[in-house]
Structures are given as C-alpha cells and as structure tokens.
Tab-separated table of C-alpha atoms in Angstrom:
chain	number	residue	atom	x	y	z
G	1129	MET	CA	143.143	52.968	115.521
G	1130	PRO	CA	145.301	54.417	118.301
G	1131	ARG	CA	144.438	54.701	121.904
G	1132	GLU	CA	142.897	58.024	122.376
G	1133	SER	CA	144.713	59.852	125.529
G	1134	LYS	CA	142.655	61.554	128.276
G	1135	ALA	CA	143.556	64.857	126.986
G	1136	ALA	CA	142.495	64.063	123.401
G	1137	ARG	CA	139.221	62.830	124.735
G	1138	LEU	CA	138.536	65.910	126.917
G	1139	LYS	CA	139.174	68.190	123.964
G	1140	ARG	CA	136.842	66.082	121.649
G	1141	MET	CA	134.214	65.977	124.515
G	1142	HIS	CA	134.242	69.793	124.537
G	1143	ASP	CA	134.453	69.956	120.734
G	1144	GLU	CA	131.200	67.642	120.422
G	1145	TYR	CA	129.422	69.463	123.403
G	1146	ALA	CA	129.828	72.768	121.356
G	1147	VAL	CA	128.311	71.100	118.432
G	1148	LEU	CA	125.243	70.094	120.710
G	1149	CYS	CA	125.132	73.649	121.963
G	1150	ARG	CA	124.612	74.973	118.436
G	1151	VAL	CA	121.977	71.900	117.650
G	1152	PHE	CA	120.167	72.711	120.971
G	1153	PRO	CA	120.597	76.246	121.970
G	1154	GLU	CA	117.912	76.508	124.336
G	1155	PRO	CA	117.443	73.084	126.311
G	1156	LYS	CA	114.880	72.652	129.020
G	1157	CYS	CA	113.332	70.056	130.908
G	1158	ALA	CA	110.637	67.842	129.097
G	1159	LEU	CA	108.514	67.777	132.149
G	1160	ASP	CA	105.890	70.622	132.572
G	1161	PHE	CA	105.897	72.120	136.140
G	1162	ASP	CA	104.997	75.435	138.015
G	1163	SER	CA	106.821	74.856	141.175
G	1164	PRO	CA	109.292	72.095	142.885
G	1165	PHE	CA	106.611	70.526	144.293
G	1166	GLN	CA	105.112	69.796	140.937
G	1167	LEU	CA	108.430	68.924	139.390
G	1168	VAL	CA	109.378	66.316	142.105
G	1169	VAL	CA	105.988	64.591	141.780
G	1170	ALA	CA	106.228	64.555	137.865
G	1171	THR	CA	109.805	63.327	137.939
G	1172	VAL	CA	108.760	60.579	140.269
G	1173	LEU	CA	105.911	59.793	138.041
G	1174	SER	CA	108.230	59.612	134.651
G	1175	ALA	CA	110.029	56.272	135.956
G	1176	GLN	CA	109.596	53.878	133.078
G	1177	THR	CA	107.379	55.852	131.012
G	1178	THR	CA	107.968	59.189	128.774
G	1179	ASP	CA	107.754	62.599	129.697
G	1180	ARG	CA	105.270	63.395	127.347
G	1181	ARG	CA	103.050	60.859	128.947
G	1182	VAL	CA	103.538	62.229	132.180
G	1183	ASN	CA	102.646	65.607	131.186
G	1184	THR	CA	99.133	64.459	129.896
G	1185	VAL	CA	98.056	63.371	133.531
G	1186	THR	CA	99.867	65.983	135.717
G	1187	PRO	CA	97.674	68.981	134.807
G	1188	THR	CA	94.617	66.938	136.386
G	1189	LEU	CA	96.532	65.800	139.221
G	1190	PHE	CA	97.833	69.293	140.205
G	1191	ALA	CA	94.554	70.758	139.683
G	1192	GLN	CA	93.023	68.423	142.277
G	1193	TYR	CA	95.939	68.128	144.533
G	1194	PRO	CA	97.778	71.603	143.838
G	1195	THR	CA	99.829	71.132	147.312
G	1196	ALA	CA	101.811	68.583	149.275
G	1197	ALA	CA	99.178	68.767	152.159
G	1198	ALA	CA	96.351	68.201	149.476
G	1199	LEU	CA	98.188	65.155	147.880
G	1200	ALA	CA	99.184	63.630	151.329
G	1201	ALA	CA	95.529	63.316	152.102
G	1202	ALA	CA	94.522	62.211	148.909
G	1203	ASP	CA	92.271	59.046	148.290
G	1204	PRO	CA	94.500	56.686	146.457
G	1205	GLN	CA	92.038	55.426	144.412
G	1206	ARG	CA	91.317	58.651	142.924
G	1207	VAL	CA	95.053	59.391	142.280
G	1208	GLU	CA	95.423	56.061	140.547
G	1209	ASP	CA	92.411	56.638	138.267
G	1210	ILE	CA	94.239	59.955	137.099
G	1211	ILE	CA	97.778	58.506	136.538
G	1212	ARG	CA	96.436	55.136	135.263
G	1213	PRO	CA	97.514	56.044	131.728
G	1214	ILE	CA	101.214	56.147	132.688
G	1215	GLY	CA	101.510	52.633	134.009
G	1216	PHE	CA	102.914	51.279	137.101
G	1217	TYR	CA	100.001	53.616	138.860
G	1218	HIS	CA	99.869	51.402	141.926
G	1219	ALA	CA	103.225	51.892	143.064
G	1220	LYS	CA	103.491	55.489	141.732
G	1221	THR	CA	100.548	56.546	143.737
G	1222	ARG	CA	101.845	55.092	147.044
G	1223	ASN	CA	104.993	56.973	146.371
G	1224	ILE	CA	103.916	60.283	145.648
G	1225	ILE	CA	101.214	60.305	148.295
G	1226	ALA	CA	103.987	59.171	150.806
G	1227	LEU	CA	106.451	61.863	149.236
G	1228	ALA	CA	103.855	64.486	149.864
G	1229	ALA	CA	103.294	63.237	153.733
G	1230	GLN	CA	106.891	63.405	154.309
G	1231	LEU	CA	107.270	67.086	152.725
G	1232	GLU	CA	104.575	68.017	155.071
G	1233	SER	CA	105.701	66.247	157.929
G	1234	ARG	CA	109.473	66.973	157.864
G	1235	PHE	CA	109.831	70.121	155.395
G	1236	HIS	CA	106.592	72.102	156.304
G	1237	GLY	CA	105.314	71.155	152.713
G	1238	GLN	CA	108.256	72.577	150.930
G	1239	VAL	CA	110.513	70.697	148.538
G	1240	PRO	CA	114.125	70.670	150.014
G	1241	ASP	CA	116.982	72.004	147.944
G	1242	THR	CA	119.900	69.538	149.064
G	1243	MET	CA	120.834	66.404	147.440
G	1244	ASP	CA	121.068	64.675	150.914
G	1245	GLU	CA	117.491	65.739	151.805
G	1246	LEU	CA	115.991	65.063	148.547
G	1247	VAL	CA	117.096	61.476	148.427
G	1248	THR	CA	115.543	60.519	151.654
G	1249	LEU	CA	111.910	61.136	149.967
G	1250	PRO	CA	110.134	58.235	148.537
G	1251	GLY	CA	110.593	57.464	145.189
G	1252	VAL	CA	113.438	59.879	144.876
G	1253	GLY	CA	116.920	58.672	143.846
G	1254	ARG	CA	119.935	60.757	142.943
G	1255	LYS	CA	118.632	61.088	138.974
G	1256	THR	CA	115.210	62.769	140.289
G	1257	ALA	CA	117.094	64.667	142.918
G	1258	ASN	CA	119.501	66.031	140.254
G	1259	VAL	CA	116.337	66.998	137.892
G	1260	VAL	CA	114.850	69.036	140.847
G	1261	LEU	CA	118.210	70.435	141.955
G	1262	GLY	CA	119.114	71.787	138.338
G	1263	ASN	CA	115.573	72.656	136.888
G	1264	ALA	CA	113.423	74.053	139.944
G	1265	PHE	CA	116.549	75.618	142.283
G	1266	GLY	CA	119.286	76.619	139.681
G	1267	VAL	CA	121.663	74.147	141.758
G	1268	PRO	CA	123.851	72.168	139.500
G	1269	GLY	CA	122.831	68.823	138.748
G	1270	PHE	CA	123.373	66.086	136.140
G	1271	PRO	CA	120.384	63.630	135.754
G	1272	VAL	CA	121.919	60.343	134.293
G	1273	ASP	CA	119.102	58.655	132.471
G	1274	THR	CA	119.194	55.922	129.810
G	1275	HIS	CA	119.840	58.377	127.150
G	1276	VAL	CA	122.809	59.991	128.968
G	1277	ILE	CA	124.118	56.441	129.808
G	1278	ARG	CA	123.804	55.385	125.727
G	1279	VAL	CA	125.318	58.637	124.397
G	1280	THR	CA	128.278	58.804	126.588
G	1281	GLY	CA	128.884	55.291	125.985
G	1282	ARG	CA	128.552	55.427	122.202
G	1283	LEU	CA	130.791	58.605	122.134
G	1284	ARG	CA	132.961	57.025	124.637
G	1285	TRP	CA	132.901	60.090	127.013
G	1286	ARG	CA	133.448	57.737	129.961
G	1287	SER	CA	135.978	54.729	130.939
G	1288	ASP	CA	133.473	52.190	131.322
G	1289	TRP	CA	131.791	52.800	127.825
G	1290	ASN	CA	131.684	49.276	126.814
G	1291	GLY	CA	130.721	47.953	130.135
G	1292	ASP	CA	127.585	45.611	130.492
G	1293	THR	CA	126.529	47.350	133.954
G	1294	PRO	CA	126.940	51.190	133.644
G	1295	ASP	CA	126.938	52.835	137.040
G	1296	PRO	CA	124.856	56.139	136.786
G	1297	ALA	CA	126.858	57.509	140.083
G	1298	ARG	CA	130.148	56.785	138.399
G	1299	ILE	CA	129.080	58.247	135.252
G	1300	GLU	CA	127.780	61.491	137.107
G	1301	ARG	CA	131.082	61.619	138.700
G	1302	GLU	CA	133.314	61.137	135.633
G	1303	ILE	CA	131.298	63.455	133.288
G	1304	THR	CA	130.620	66.354	135.665
G	1305	ALA	CA	134.384	66.238	136.325
G	1306	CYS	CA	135.125	67.063	132.721
G	1307	PHE	CA	132.706	70.271	132.552
G	1308	PRO	CA	132.024	73.304	134.895
G	1309	PRO	CA	129.102	72.913	137.399
G	1310	GLU	CA	127.128	75.753	135.438
G	1311	GLU	CA	126.835	73.525	132.541
G	1312	TRP	CA	125.815	70.324	134.150
G	1313	THR	CA	121.932	70.541	133.861
G	1314	ASP	CA	122.194	71.822	130.253
G	1315	LEU	CA	124.732	69.007	129.508
G	1316	SER	CA	122.488	66.517	130.645
G	1317	HIS	CA	119.520	68.059	128.574
G	1318	ARG	CA	121.606	68.296	125.508
G	1319	LEU	CA	122.629	64.754	125.719
G	1320	ILE	CA	119.037	63.596	126.427
G	1321	LEU	CA	117.858	65.541	123.463
G	1322	HIS	CA	120.379	64.223	121.295
G	1323	GLY	CA	119.455	60.401	122.438
G	1324	ARG	CA	115.705	61.129	121.386
G	1325	ALA	CA	116.339	63.164	118.019
G	1326	THR	CA	119.005	61.093	116.702
G	1327	CYS	CA	121.342	58.598	118.793
G	1328	HIS	CA	118.355	56.215	119.139
G	1329	ALA	CA	118.665	53.043	121.430
G	1330	ARG	CA	118.168	50.389	118.282
G	1331	ARG	CA	118.927	52.087	115.533
G	1332	PRO	CA	120.776	55.537	115.662
G	1333	ASP	CA	120.481	57.753	112.815
G	1334	CYS	CA	124.570	58.276	112.297
G	1335	GLU	CA	124.168	59.304	108.586
G	1336	THR	CA	122.494	62.592	109.677
G	1337	CYS	CA	124.324	62.852	113.302
G	1338	PRO	CA	126.045	66.039	113.688
G	1339	LEU	CA	128.668	64.109	115.801
G	1340	ASN	CA	129.267	61.664	112.699
G	1341	ASP	CA	132.718	62.832	112.132
G	1342	THR	CA	134.189	62.558	115.501
G	1343	CYS	CA	132.095	59.822	117.168
G	1344	PRO	CA	134.296	56.748	117.871
G	1345	SER	CA	131.329	54.389	117.596
G	1346	VAL	CA	131.235	54.979	113.780
G	1347	ARG	CA	134.893	54.823	112.661
C-alpha cells in the first residue's frame, strides 16, 4: 500500500469527519450538568469510570452541595458515601473538596474560563479543562480521552498512530491543527461517540463501521 501524503491524509480526515457528522448530527457532553461548577466537578469524578455512572451520583451530590462554598465546607465522609459507587472515592473526594476550596479562595466561587487557570485546580488536567472550556463556556477545546486516542490512532489521523506511548497533548496539537477551532469540541464528542458505538477497544465492529471503506486499519 503506497504511503499516504499529508494532503491525502488531510482530505481523508475531513471526508471521514463529514461521515461522523452525519452519523452523530447533534453531539453533546455525556455528563449531566447545569453550571460550569457542576461540570468541572463531574469531569473530575469521571476519571477511571464512565460518564453514565457519574451521572448516577451527581444529582445527590449537587443537591446537597450546590455551590463551591458548600462543597468546600463538606464533611469528607458524607461526600465519600455519595460518590462511593464510582470508585476511587477517597482520592476523588479529596480532589473535589480541594477544588471547591480553591474556587472559593482564588476565584470568588466561580469556575475560571481559561486553560492556564483551570489546570491549576486540584484534579484538573488539560483533558478536564478542555471539557469545561468547550461545553460550559463555548471556548474551543479538544478533550483527548482514551476513545479519541484509540480512534485517531486506528484512523491514522496522527503521525504517531503506531506508537506505544501516545501523548495526549501532542495528539491535541496535531488534530486541532487540521480543523477549525469552532469544530474542536464537537469533533472530540463525535470521535468519543464513534469509539463507544463502533470502534471498541477490544473488538471494533469494523463490518458495520461507517468509515469501513476508508479506514486504513481494515485494509
């Protein structure tokens, strides 16, 4: 199979993304939230578990602790009891209480809307910050999670597709360079949805995949 040129790869990326746009016409964040505060907490809680599971505990959590001030003053044991079903509840309780405390002390109880400020908060890395920026503030953000890493690798949208240690920050830079900023958030959503629906980690459903005709991994 001849080596694909950069121009050919870019065209294929946009053609494949157009297919994903048709398959997932209205993508949205899978976490339930009503405010930037709820979203940043829910995203921190989503580490190493599913968004669906997080959504089962956050209604109770936010009913009892509706603001950063309330969560900052929370009894850790009570918070642990609420979020216990999602796993790693000791560390996650520490993180979200510390996060709330810093929101209170540094940002007047409000979630900041810049990457530089968000990543200074406990439990918040680039992925979480991008989720909050794109979904709570409408600021272009491209969260790179395990689905995005897997799908962009199998589609060979990135130069290090066959590497053993993919770097999320590098993936973010390389993929976003190929798409306009206004597409970044929905692009991430669609890649995640495709990973969940079809391009599974262990047994991808290549036979029914809408990208079967162009995906380099099945040729």
